């Protein structure tokens, strides 16, 4: 069934089709319409779940942690300051190895106050132990929520996962979305039945104190290994999804026209969609460019990316987030992937606080990548699209 | 690809208008996207919304800077914002106003007008100070542009609007018949 859906409604449909049993959430723009839609589904009896209203995002995550600990599938959604407020609980969810699925609508962090899109909120949660999948369009939002449960609940992963969409550009934009049938989703997503759970008939302890000599480090090492094995599972689930639903997103990395491309732009999120349009235009003009979209920022596909990029003439990275004082987070990861190779790598930071990333600015970035490929690096990174900067 | 920009005031239904138009085109087998320029919405404040229509999947996710068509839901906006900013000269501008197309001196090929406020009020849509004109103006747009049929607009209203569907459909029909179009 193809319906016109916003990214947020696509997310709500994903949670419904995945049969999440507990949803705990606190509203925040631009996420609110996700949990509003779920509340409506539940009120209409179309969604067999328990909706828990809480007093903050911190409590929303705490409620999901407790529910997930009893062995039921949970879902929540948030944005920006709400995600920041969850920070403590995010560590707990990952440390407790609970495969919670959360929709995050990327929104800038203030001040200055902003409700518009950038990726600072999720990038700031990089080291909490959550998987992070960035999406490009509304169909991918819905499909990624369904895939997210399958990835996170894999016994070699058992880590929570964020499915991330850009504020307004996806969250409030209506696009045609193919909603898969419940039967198909049920076939793809088995019942969630974890080995260890809170169960009064079989009491167990969770999250207790361990001494420095105790298994703390070993426990964290297992989490690290789980994150590493998730990389393979993300790719496998993508293939399996294609077999069942006929759609594929490349797993951890999506590529566009990279065959024979000397100059590559690496990007995350919905701006990749606009970027593909620019690649087509430049290719028509005889420019050898291609695009790589990182879907999985955590775990980061270093080896696979290095394989893809190793023979290129120059690589540019667009970050819709910032690290005060140096280049962006995606830039650092990509450059790490290419360590030891003599490829010029340059970062571009822009689109902050919802600043529109236009066809024109992307074309200028591609042309700059071609330039550094021919003439060498002029600088490691720069901010693009600042008011008054005539270069951009 | 056809790009359409809506100018309205908070409460007039510009965002819903962009959704109804996209839904109507989608029902005719087109690829579409519709989105608001999301401000801090207040009743009466200028609001912008966008619709894209194409025969192939739409990948561009930027705002619309050079629209083919512009739809103005409130005549007072003509003096308040530059409604034809970036517009293509061979495009179409449709304005909700009591005036005639000849009264507007835009350097745009097609200028159309409709008294959508009067039609909306006649069908009890909104209040006298704040009529909800989105469905009326879409009826007028179907007639002036031919981009979507009136039938599709009516079906899309049924899909998107949850209250007073019959009144909204009747408004669209009436505006379809009463729109005035001038080509330069």
Coordinates of C-alpha atoms in Angstrom, one line a residue:
Chain A
X1 CA 0.0 0.0 0.0
X2 CA 1.6 3.3 -1.1
X3 CA 0.5 6.3 1.0
X4 CA 1.7 9.8 1.3
X5 CA 3.6 10.0 4.6
X6 CA 5.8 12.4 6.4
X7 CA 9.1 11.0 7.7
X8 CA 7.6 11.1 11.2
X9 CA 4.5 9.1 10.2
X10 CA 6.8 6.6 8.4
X11 CA 8.6 6.2 11.7
X12 CA 5.3 5.6 13.6
X13 CA 4.2 3.1 11.0
X14 CA 7.6 1.3 11.4
X15 CA 7.1 1.0 15.1
X16 CA 3.5 -0.3 14.6
X17 CA 4.5 -2.9 12.0
X18 CA 7.4 -4.0 14.1
X19 CA 4.9 -4.7 16.9
X20 CA 6.7 -2.6 19.6
X21 CA 4.9 -3.4 22.9
X22 CA 5.9 -0.5 25.0
X23 CA 6.3 3.1 23.9
X24 CA 7.4 5.7 26.4
X25 CA 8.0 9.2 25.1
X26 CA 8.0 12.9 25.8
X27 CA 7.1 15.4 23.1
X28 CA 9.7 17.7 21.5
X29 CA 9.6 19.5 18.1
X30 CA 10.2 18.1 15.5
X31 CA 9.7 14.6 16.8
X32 CA 6.3 15.1 18.4
X33 CA 4.2 13.9 15.5
X34 CA 5.8 10.4 15.7
X35 CA 4.5 9.7 19.2
X36 CA 1.3 11.6 18.5
X37 CA 0.6 9.2 15.6
X38 CA 1.5 6.2 17.8
X39 CA -0.9 7.5 20.5
X40 CA -3.6 7.7 17.9
X41 CA -2.9 4.2 16.6
X42 CA -3.1 2.8 20.2
X43 CA -6.2 4.8 21.0
X44 CA -7.9 3.4 17.8
X45 CA -6.9 -0.1 18.8
X46 CA -4.7 -0.5 15.7
X47 CA -1.5 -0.8 17.7
X48 CA -1.3 -3.4 20.5
X49 CA 1.0 -1.6 22.8
X50 CA 1.2 0.2 26.1
X51 CA 1.9 4.0 25.8
X52 CA 3.6 5.4 28.9
X53 CA 3.4 9.2 29.3
X54 CA 6.4 10.5 31.3
X55 CA 7.6 13.8 32.6
X56 CA 10.9 14.0 30.6
X57 CA 13.1 12.3 28.0
X58 CA 15.3 11.0 30.8
X59 CA 12.3 9.2 32.2
X60 CA 11.2 8.0 28.7
X61 CA 14.4 6.2 28.3
X62 CA 14.3 4.9 31.9
X63 CA 10.9 3.5 31.2
X64 CA 12.1 1.8 28.0
X65 CA 15.0 0.3 29.8
X66 CA 12.8 -1.2 32.5
X67 CA 10.3 -2.5 29.9
X68 CA 12.9 -3.9 27.6
X69 CA 14.5 -5.6 30.7
X70 CA 11.3 -7.6 31.1
X71 CA 11.8 -9.0 27.5
X72 CA 9.4 -6.9 25.5
X73 CA 10.1 -4.8 22.4
X74 CA 10.1 -1.1 23.1
X75 CA 10.2 2.1 21.0
X76 CA 10.7 5.8 21.7
X77 CA 11.5 8.9 19.8
X78 CA 13.2 12.3 20.5
X79 CA 15.2 15.2 19.2
X80 CA 18.0 17.6 20.2
X81 CA 17.7 18.8 23.8
X82 CA 15.5 15.8 24.6
X83 CA 18.2 13.4 23.4
X84 CA 20.8 15.4 25.4
X85 CA 18.7 15.0 28.5
X86 CA 18.6 11.2 27.9
X87 CA 22.3 11.0 27.8
X88 CA 22.8 9.2 31.2
X89 CA 20.2 6.6 30.3
X90 CA 21.6 6.1 26.8
X91 CA 24.8 4.7 28.4
X92 CA 22.7 2.5 30.7
X93 CA 20.6 1.1 27.8
X94 CA 23.7 0.2 25.9
X95 CA 25.7 -1.1 28.9
X96 CA 22.7 -3.3 29.9
X97 CA 22.7 -4.6 26.3
X98 CA 19.1 -3.7 25.6
X99 CA 18.1 -3.6 21.9
X100 CA 15.8 -0.6 22.3
X101 CA 14.9 1.2 19.0
X102 CA 14.7 4.9 19.0
X103 CA 13.7 7.3 16.2
X104 CA 15.8 10.5 16.5
X105 CA 14.8 13.5 14.4
X106 CA 18.0 15.5 14.0
X107 CA 17.6 19.0 15.4
X108 CA 20.2 21.6 16.3
X109 CA 21.2 22.2 19.9
X110 CA 20.9 25.7 21.3
X111 CA 21.8 28.4 22.0
X112 CA 21.0 30.2 19.8
X113 CA 17.6 28.5 20.0
X114 CA 16.7 26.5 16.9
X115 CA 14.2 23.9 15.9
X116 CA 15.8 23.1 12.6
X117 CA 18.0 20.4 11.3
X118 CA 21.6 19.5 12.0
X119 CA 23.2 16.3 13.3
X120 CA 24.9 17.7 16.4
X121 CA 22.4 16.0 18.7
X122 CA 23.1 12.5 17.5
X123 CA 26.8 13.0 16.9
X124 CA 27.1 14.2 20.5
X125 CA 25.9 10.7 21.6
X126 CA 28.6 8.9 19.5
X127 CA 30.2 7.1 22.5
X128 CA 27.1 6.0 24.3
X129 CA 27.2 2.5 22.7
X130 CA 24.2 3.0 20.5
X131 CA 24.1 2.0 16.9
X132 CA 23.3 5.0 14.6
X133 CA 21.6 4.6 11.2
X134 CA 21.2 7.8 9.2
X135 CA 18.4 7.8 6.5
X136 CA 17.9 9.6 3.2
X137 CA 14.1 9.5 2.6
X138 CA 10.9 8.6 4.2
X139 CA 10.7 5.1 2.7
X140 CA 14.1 4.4 4.3
X141 CA 12.9 5.7 7.6
X142 CA 10.1 3.2 7.7
X143 CA 12.2 0.3 6.4
X144 CA 15.1 1.1 8.7
X145 CA 12.9 0.9 11.8
X146 CA 11.9 -2.6 10.8
X147 CA 15.5 -3.5 10.1
X148 CA 16.7 -1.9 13.3
X149 CA 14.9 -4.4 15.5
X150 CA 16.3 -7.3 13.5
X151 CA 19.8 -5.9 13.8
X152 CA 19.6 -4.9 17.5
X153 CA 18.0 -8.1 18.7
X154 CA 20.5 -10.3 17.0
X155 CA 22.2 -12.3 19.8
X156 CA 25.6 -11.2 18.6
X157 CA 24.6 -7.5 18.9
X158 CA 22.1 -6.8 21.7
X159 CA 22.7 -3.1 21.6
X160 CA 20.2 -0.2 21.3
X161 CA 19.9 1.6 18.0
X162 CA 18.9 5.0 16.7
X163 CA 17.2 5.5 13.4
X164 CA 17.9 9.0 12.4
X165 CA 16.1 11.4 10.1
X166 CA 16.6 15.1 9.4
X167 CA 14.2 17.6 10.9
X168 CA 11.5 18.9 8.5
X169 CA 13.5 17.9 5.4
X170 CA 12.2 14.4 6.2
X171 CA 10.2 14.6 9.4
X172 CA 7.6 17.0 8.0
X173 CA 7.9 16.4 4.3
X174 CA 5.3 14.2 2.6
X175 CA 6.5 11.6 0.1
X176 CA 4.9 8.5 -1.3
X177 CA 5.9 5.6 1.0
X178 CA 5.2 1.9 0.4
X179 CA 3.9 0.5 3.6
X180 CA 4.6 -3.3 3.7
X181 CA 1.9 -5.7 4.9
X182 CA 1.9 -6.9 8.5
X183 CA 2.3 -10.5 7.3
X184 CA 5.5 -9.7 5.5
X185 CA 6.9 -7.8 8.5
X186 CA 5.9 -10.6 10.9
X187 CA 7.8 -13.1 8.6
X188 CA 10.9 -10.9 8.6
X189 CA 10.8 -10.0 12.4
X190 CA 10.6 -13.0 14.7
X191 CA 9.1 -12.6 18.2
X192 CA 11.5 -10.9 20.6
X193 CA 12.5 -13.5 23.2
X194 CA 15.8 -12.6 25.0
X195 CA 17.7 -15.2 27.0
X196 CA 18.0 -13.0 30.1
X197 CA 15.1 -10.9 31.4
X198 CA 13.4 -9.7 34.5
X199 CA 11.1 -12.6 35.4
X200 CA 9.7 -13.1 38.9
X201 CA 9.6 -16.9 38.4
X202 CA 13.3 -16.9 37.6
X203 CA 14.9 -14.1 39.6
X204 CA 18.2 -12.6 38.3
X205 CA 20.2 -9.5 39.2
X206 CA 21.1 -6.8 36.6
X207 CA 23.5 -3.9 36.6
X208 CA 25.1 -4.6 40.0
X209 CA 28.4 -3.1 41.3
X210 CA 31.6 -4.8 40.2
X211 CA 35.0 -4.2 41.7
X212 CA 38.0 -3.0 39.6
X213 CA 39.3 -6.5 39.5
X214 CA 35.8 -7.8 38.5
X215 CA 34.4 -8.1 35.0
X216 CA 33.9 -4.4 34.3
X217 CA 36.5 -4.2 31.6
X218 CA 35.6 -7.6 30.2
X219 CA 31.9 -6.5 30.1
X220 CA 32.8 -3.3 28.1
X221 CA 35.0 -5.3 25.8
X222 CA 32.1 -7.6 25.0
X223 CA 30.1 -4.5 24.1
X224 CA 32.9 -3.3 21.9
X225 CA 32.9 -6.7 20.1
X226 CA 29.2 -6.7 19.8
X227 CA 29.4 -3.3 18.1
X228 CA 32.0 -4.6 15.7
X229 CA 30.0 -7.7 14.8
X230 CA 27.0 -5.4 14.2
X231 CA 28.7 -4.1 11.0
X232 CA 28.4 -7.5 9.3
X233 CA 24.9 -7.9 10.6
X234 CA 23.7 -4.5 9.3
X235 CA 24.9 -5.6 5.8
X236 CA 23.3 -9.1 6.2
X237 CA 20.0 -7.7 7.3
X238 CA 19.9 -5.2 4.4
X239 CA 20.3 -8.2 2.0
X240 CA 17.7 -10.1 3.8
X241 CA 15.4 -7.1 3.7
X242 CA 15.9 -6.9 -0.1
X243 CA 14.9 -10.6 -0.5
X244 CA 11.7 -10.0 1.5
X245 CA 10.7 -6.5 0.5
X246 CA 12.6 -5.8 -2.7
X247 CA 14.3 -2.7 -1.3
X248 CA 18.0 -2.3 -0.3
X249 CA 20.0 0.6 1.1
X250 CA 23.5 -0.8 0.9
X251 CA 23.7 -1.8 4.6
X252 CA 26.4 0.3 6.3
X253 CA 27.3 2.2 3.2
X254 CA 25.2 3.4 0.2
X255 CA 27.1 4.4 -2.9
X256 CA 26.0 6.4 -6.0
X257 CA 27.9 6.4 -9.3
X258 CA 31.3 5.6 -7.8
X259 CA 32.4 3.4 -10.7
X260 CA 35.3 5.2 -12.3
X261 CA 34.8 8.2 -10.1
X262 CA 38.0 9.9 -9.1
X263 CA 36.4 12.4 -6.8
X264 CA 34.1 11.3 -4.0
X265 CA 31.9 13.2 -1.6
X266 CA 31.1 11.4 1.7
X267 CA 27.9 12.5 3.3
X268 CA 25.2 11.4 5.8
X269 CA 21.4 11.9 5.9
X270 CA 18.9 13.4 3.5
X271 CA 21.4 15.8 1.9
X272 CA 22.7 12.7 0.0
X273 CA 19.5 12.7 -1.9
X274 CA 20.1 16.2 -3.2
X275 CA 23.8 15.2 -3.7
X276 CA 22.8 12.4 -6.1
X277 CA 21.1 15.0 -8.3
X278 CA 24.3 17.1 -8.4
X279 CA 26.4 14.0 -9.2
X280 CA 24.2 13.4 -12.3
X281 CA 24.5 17.0 -13.4
X282 CA 28.3 17.0 -13.0
X283 CA 28.7 13.6 -14.7
X284 CA 26.8 15.0 -17.7
X285 CA 29.4 17.7 -17.8
X286 CA 32.2 15.1 -17.9
X287 CA 33.2 15.5 -14.3
X288 CA 34.3 12.2 -12.7
X289 CA 32.4 12.5 -9.4
X290 CA 30.6 10.0 -7.2
X291 CA 28.9 10.0 -3.8
X292 CA 29.2 7.8 -0.7
X293 CA 26.6 7.9 2.0
X294 CA 27.4 6.5 5.4
X295 CA 24.3 4.9 6.8
X296 CA 25.9 3.4 9.8
X297 CA 27.9 6.0 11.8
X298 CA 28.1 3.6 14.8
X299 CA 29.5 1.1 14.1
X300 CA 31.6 2.9 11.6
X301 CA 32.5 0.8 8.5
X302 CA 36.2 1.7 8.4
X303 CA 37.4 -1.3 6.4
X304 CA 34.6 -1.3 3.8
X305 CA 35.0 2.5 3.3
X306 CA 38.8 2.2 2.9
X307 CA 38.2 -0.5 0.2
X308 CA 35.8 1.9 -1.6
X309 CA 37.9 5.0 -1.4
X310 CA 41.5 3.6 -1.7
X311 CA 42.1 4.4 -5.3
X312 CA 40.4 7.8 -5.6
X313 CA 42.2 11.1 -6.4
X314 CA 40.5 13.1 -3.7
X315 CA 37.8 12.7 -1.0
X316 CA 35.6 15.4 0.6
X317 CA 33.5 14.9 3.6
X318 CA 30.4 17.0 4.4
X319 CA 29.6 17.3 8.1
X320 CA 26.2 18.7 9.3
X321 CA 27.7 19.0 12.8
X322 CA 30.8 20.5 14.3
X323 CA 33.6 20.0 16.8
X324 CA 34.6 23.5 18.1
X325 CA 38.2 24.0 17.1
X326 CA 38.6 21.3 14.5
X327 CA 36.8 19.5 11.6
X328 CA 33.6 17.4 11.9
X329 CA 33.1 13.9 13.3
X330 CA 32.5 12.2 10.0
X331 CA 35.6 13.9 8.6
X332 CA 37.7 12.4 11.4
X333 CA 36.3 8.9 10.8
X334 CA 36.8 9.0 7.1
X335 CA 40.3 10.3 7.4
X336 CA 41.1 7.6 9.9
X337 CA 39.8 5.0 7.4
X338 CA 42.3 6.3 4.9
X339 CA 45.3 6.6 7.2
X340 CA 48.5 5.9 5.5
X341 CA 47.2 6.4 2.0
X342 CA 48.3 9.5 0.1
X343 CA 44.8 10.7 -0.9
X344 CA 43.9 14.4 -0.2
X345 CA 41.0 14.4 2.3
X346 CA 39.1 17.6 3.1
X347 CA 36.2 18.3 5.4
X348 CA 33.3 20.7 4.8
X349 CA 31.0 21.9 7.6
X350 CA 27.7 23.4 6.8
X351 CA 23.9 23.2 7.0
X352 CA 23.9 24.0 10.7
X353 CA 20.6 25.1 12.4
X354 CA 18.7 24.1 9.3
X355 CA 20.7 26.3 6.9
X356 CA 19.5 25.0 3.5
X357 CA 22.1 22.9 1.7
X358 CA 21.4 23.9 -1.9
X359 CA 22.4 22.3 -5.2
X360 CA 24.7 25.2 -5.8
X361 CA 26.7 24.7 -2.6
X362 CA 27.0 21.0 -3.2
X363 CA 28.3 21.7 -6.7
X364 CA 30.9 24.1 -5.3
X365 CA 32.0 21.4 -2.8
X366 CA 32.4 18.9 -5.6
X367 CA 34.4 21.4 -7.7
X368 CA 36.6 22.1 -4.7
X369 CA 37.2 18.3 -4.3
X370 CA 38.3 18.1 -7.9
X371 CA 40.6 21.1 -7.3
X372 CA 42.3 19.6 -4.3
X373 CA 42.7 16.3 -6.3
X374 CA 44.6 18.3 -8.9
X375 CA 46.4 20.9 -6.9
X376 CA 46.7 19.3 -3.5
X377 CA 45.0 20.3 -0.2
X378 CA 44.6 24.0 0.6
X379 CA 43.4 23.3 4.2
X380 CA 42.2 20.3 6.2
X381 CA 38.6 21.5 6.6
X382 CA 36.4 24.6 6.3
X383 CA 33.0 25.9 7.1
X384 CA 30.8 26.5 4.0
X385 CA 27.9 28.8 3.5
X386 CA 28.7 31.4 6.2
X387 CA 27.0 34.7 5.6
X388 CA 29.3 37.1 3.8
X389 CA 31.8 34.4 2.7
X390 CA 32.1 35.1 -1.0
X391 CA 33.9 31.8 -1.8
X392 CA 30.7 29.8 -1.0
Chain B
X1 CA 9.7 18.9 -12.5
X2 CA 7.1 21.4 -11.5
X3 CA 7.8 23.5 -8.4
X4 CA 5.0 25.3 -6.6
X5 CA 5.3 27.7 -3.7
X6 CA 2.4 28.7 -1.4
X7 CA 2.3 31.9 0.5
X8 CA -0.3 32.1 3.3
X9 CA -0.9 33.3 6.8
X10 CA -0.9 31.0 9.8
X11 CA -4.4 29.5 10.1
X12 CA -5.4 29.7 6.4
X13 CA -4.2 26.2 5.6
X14 CA -1.2 26.8 3.3
X15 CA 0.6 23.7 4.6
X16 CA -2.5 21.5 4.2
X17 CA -3.0 23.0 0.7
X18 CA 0.5 21.9 -0.3
X19 CA -0.4 18.4 1.0
X20 CA -3.7 18.2 -0.8
X21 CA -2.1 19.3 -4.1
X22 CA 0.7 16.7 -3.7
X23 CA -1.9 14.0 -2.9
X24 CA -4.0 15.0 -5.9
X25 CA -1.0 14.7 -8.2
X26 CA 0.1 11.5 -6.6
X27 CA -3.4 10.0 -7.3
X28 CA -2.8 10.9 -11.0
X29 CA 0.3 8.7 -10.9
X30 CA 2.9 11.4 -10.4
X31 CA 5.9 11.5 -8.0
X32 CA 5.5 14.3 -5.4
X33 CA 6.8 15.8 -2.3
X34 CA 5.3 18.6 -0.1
X35 CA 6.8 20.4 2.8
X36 CA 6.4 23.5 4.9
X37 CA 9.0 26.2 5.5
X38 CA 8.6 25.5 9.2
X39 CA 8.7 28.7 11.1
X40 CA 7.5 29.4 14.6
X41 CA 3.8 29.2 13.6
X42 CA 1.6 31.9 14.8
X43 CA -1.9 32.7 13.6
X44 CA -1.7 35.4 11.0
X45 CA 2.1 35.3 10.5
X46 CA 3.4 34.7 6.9
X47 CA 3.8 31.0 6.2
X48 CA 5.4 29.3 3.2
X49 CA 4.9 25.8 1.9
X50 CA 6.1 23.9 -1.1
X51 CA 5.0 21.1 -3.5
X52 CA 7.1 19.4 -6.1
X53 CA 5.5 17.3 -8.9
X54 CA 7.5 15.1 -11.4
X55 CA 7.1 12.1 -13.6
X56 CA 10.2 10.5 -11.9
X57 CA 11.2 10.1 -8.3
X58 CA 12.0 13.4 -6.6
X59 CA 15.5 13.5 -5.0
X60 CA 16.0 17.3 -4.5
X61 CA 15.4 18.1 -0.8
X62 CA 16.2 21.8 -0.8
X63 CA 13.7 24.6 -0.5
X64 CA 12.2 25.9 -3.8
X65 CA 14.0 29.0 -5.0
X66 CA 12.7 29.4 -8.6
X67 CA 9.1 28.2 -8.6
X68 CA 7.1 27.6 -11.7
X69 CA 3.9 28.5 -9.9
X70 CA 3.0 30.6 -6.9
X71 CA -0.2 30.5 -4.9
X72 CA -1.0 33.3 -2.6
X73 CA -3.7 32.6 0.0
X74 CA -3.9 36.1 1.4
X75 CA -3.9 39.2 -0.9
X76 CA -2.2 41.4 1.8
X77 CA 0.9 39.3 1.4
X78 CA 1.4 40.7 -2.0
X79 CA 2.5 43.9 -0.3
X80 CA 4.2 42.3 2.6
X81 CA 6.5 39.7 1.0
X82 CA 8.1 39.4 -2.4
X83 CA 5.7 36.6 -3.6
X84 CA 7.3 36.4 -7.0
X85 CA 10.9 36.1 -5.7
X86 CA 12.8 33.8 -8.0
X87 CA 9.7 32.9 -10.0
X88 CA 10.0 31.8 -13.6
X89 CA 8.6 34.4 -16.0
X90 CA 6.6 31.9 -18.0
X91 CA 5.0 30.8 -14.8
X92 CA 1.6 31.2 -13.1
X93 CA 0.6 33.2 -10.0
X94 CA -2.8 32.7 -8.4
X95 CA -4.0 35.1 -5.8
X96 CA -6.9 35.0 -3.4
X97 CA -8.3 38.6 -3.8
X98 CA -11.4 40.6 -4.8
X99 CA -9.4 42.2 -7.5
X100 CA -9.0 41.1 -11.2
X101 CA -5.8 39.7 -12.7
X102 CA -5.4 43.0 -14.7
X103 CA -4.9 44.8 -11.4
X104 CA -1.6 43.1 -10.8
X105 CA 1.4 44.3 -12.6
X106 CA 3.6 41.2 -12.3
X107 CA 6.0 40.4 -15.1
X108 CA 4.7 36.9 -15.1
X109 CA 3.0 35.2 -18.0
X110 CA -0.2 34.0 -16.3
X111 CA -1.9 35.8 -13.5
X112 CA -5.1 34.4 -12.0
X113 CA -7.4 35.6 -9.2
X114 CA -10.2 34.1 -7.2
X115 CA -12.2 35.4 -4.3
X116 CA -11.5 32.3 -2.2
X117 CA -12.3 34.1 1.1
X118 CA -15.8 34.8 0.0
X119 CA -16.3 31.2 -1.2
X120 CA -14.8 29.7 2.0
X121 CA -17.1 31.9 4.2
X122 CA -20.2 30.9 2.1
X123 CA -19.4 27.3 3.0
X124 CA -18.7 28.1 6.7
X125 CA -15.0 27.4 6.4
X126 CA -13.3 29.4 9.1
X127 CA -14.5 32.7 10.6
X128 CA -15.1 36.1 8.9
X129 CA -11.7 37.4 10.2
X130 CA -9.9 34.2 9.3
X131 CA -11.5 32.2 6.5
X132 CA -9.8 28.9 5.7
X133 CA -9.2 29.2 2.0
X134 CA -6.9 26.3 1.1
X135 CA -9.5 24.1 -0.6
X136 CA -11.1 26.9 -2.5
X137 CA -7.9 28.1 -3.9
X138 CA -6.9 24.6 -5.0
X139 CA -10.1 24.3 -7.0
X140 CA -9.1 27.6 -8.7
X141 CA -5.6 26.3 -9.2
X142 CA -6.8 23.2 -10.9
X143 CA -8.8 25.4 -13.4
X144 CA -6.0 28.0 -14.0
X145 CA -3.1 25.6 -14.3
X146 CA -4.5 22.2 -15.5
X147 CA -1.8 20.6 -13.4
X148 CA -4.3 18.4 -11.6
X149 CA -8.0 17.7 -12.4
X150 CA -10.8 19.0 -10.2
X151 CA -11.8 15.4 -9.6
X152 CA -8.3 14.6 -8.2
X153 CA -8.5 17.7 -6.0
X154 CA -11.8 16.6 -4.6
X155 CA -10.6 13.1 -4.0
X156 CA -7.4 14.4 -2.3
X157 CA -9.6 16.7 0.0
X158 CA -11.4 13.6 1.1
X159 CA -8.1 11.9 1.8
X160 CA -6.4 14.7 3.7
X161 CA -9.1 16.8 5.3
X162 CA -10.9 15.2 8.3
X163 CA -13.7 17.6 9.0
X164 CA -16.3 19.4 6.8
X165 CA -15.3 17.4 3.7
X166 CA -18.4 18.2 1.7
X167 CA -18.1 22.0 2.4
X168 CA -14.4 21.9 1.3
X169 CA -15.3 20.0 -1.9
X170 CA -18.1 22.4 -2.7
X171 CA -15.7 25.4 -2.2
X172 CA -13.2 23.8 -4.5
X173 CA -15.9 23.3 -7.2
X174 CA -17.1 26.9 -6.9
X175 CA -13.6 28.3 -7.1
X176 CA -12.9 26.1 -10.1
X177 CA -15.7 27.8 -11.9
X178 CA -15.1 31.4 -10.8
X179 CA -11.3 31.8 -11.2
X180 CA -10.3 34.6 -13.5
X181 CA -7.2 34.0 -15.7
X182 CA -5.2 36.5 -17.7
X183 CA -2.3 35.6 -20.0
X184 CA 0.3 38.1 -21.0

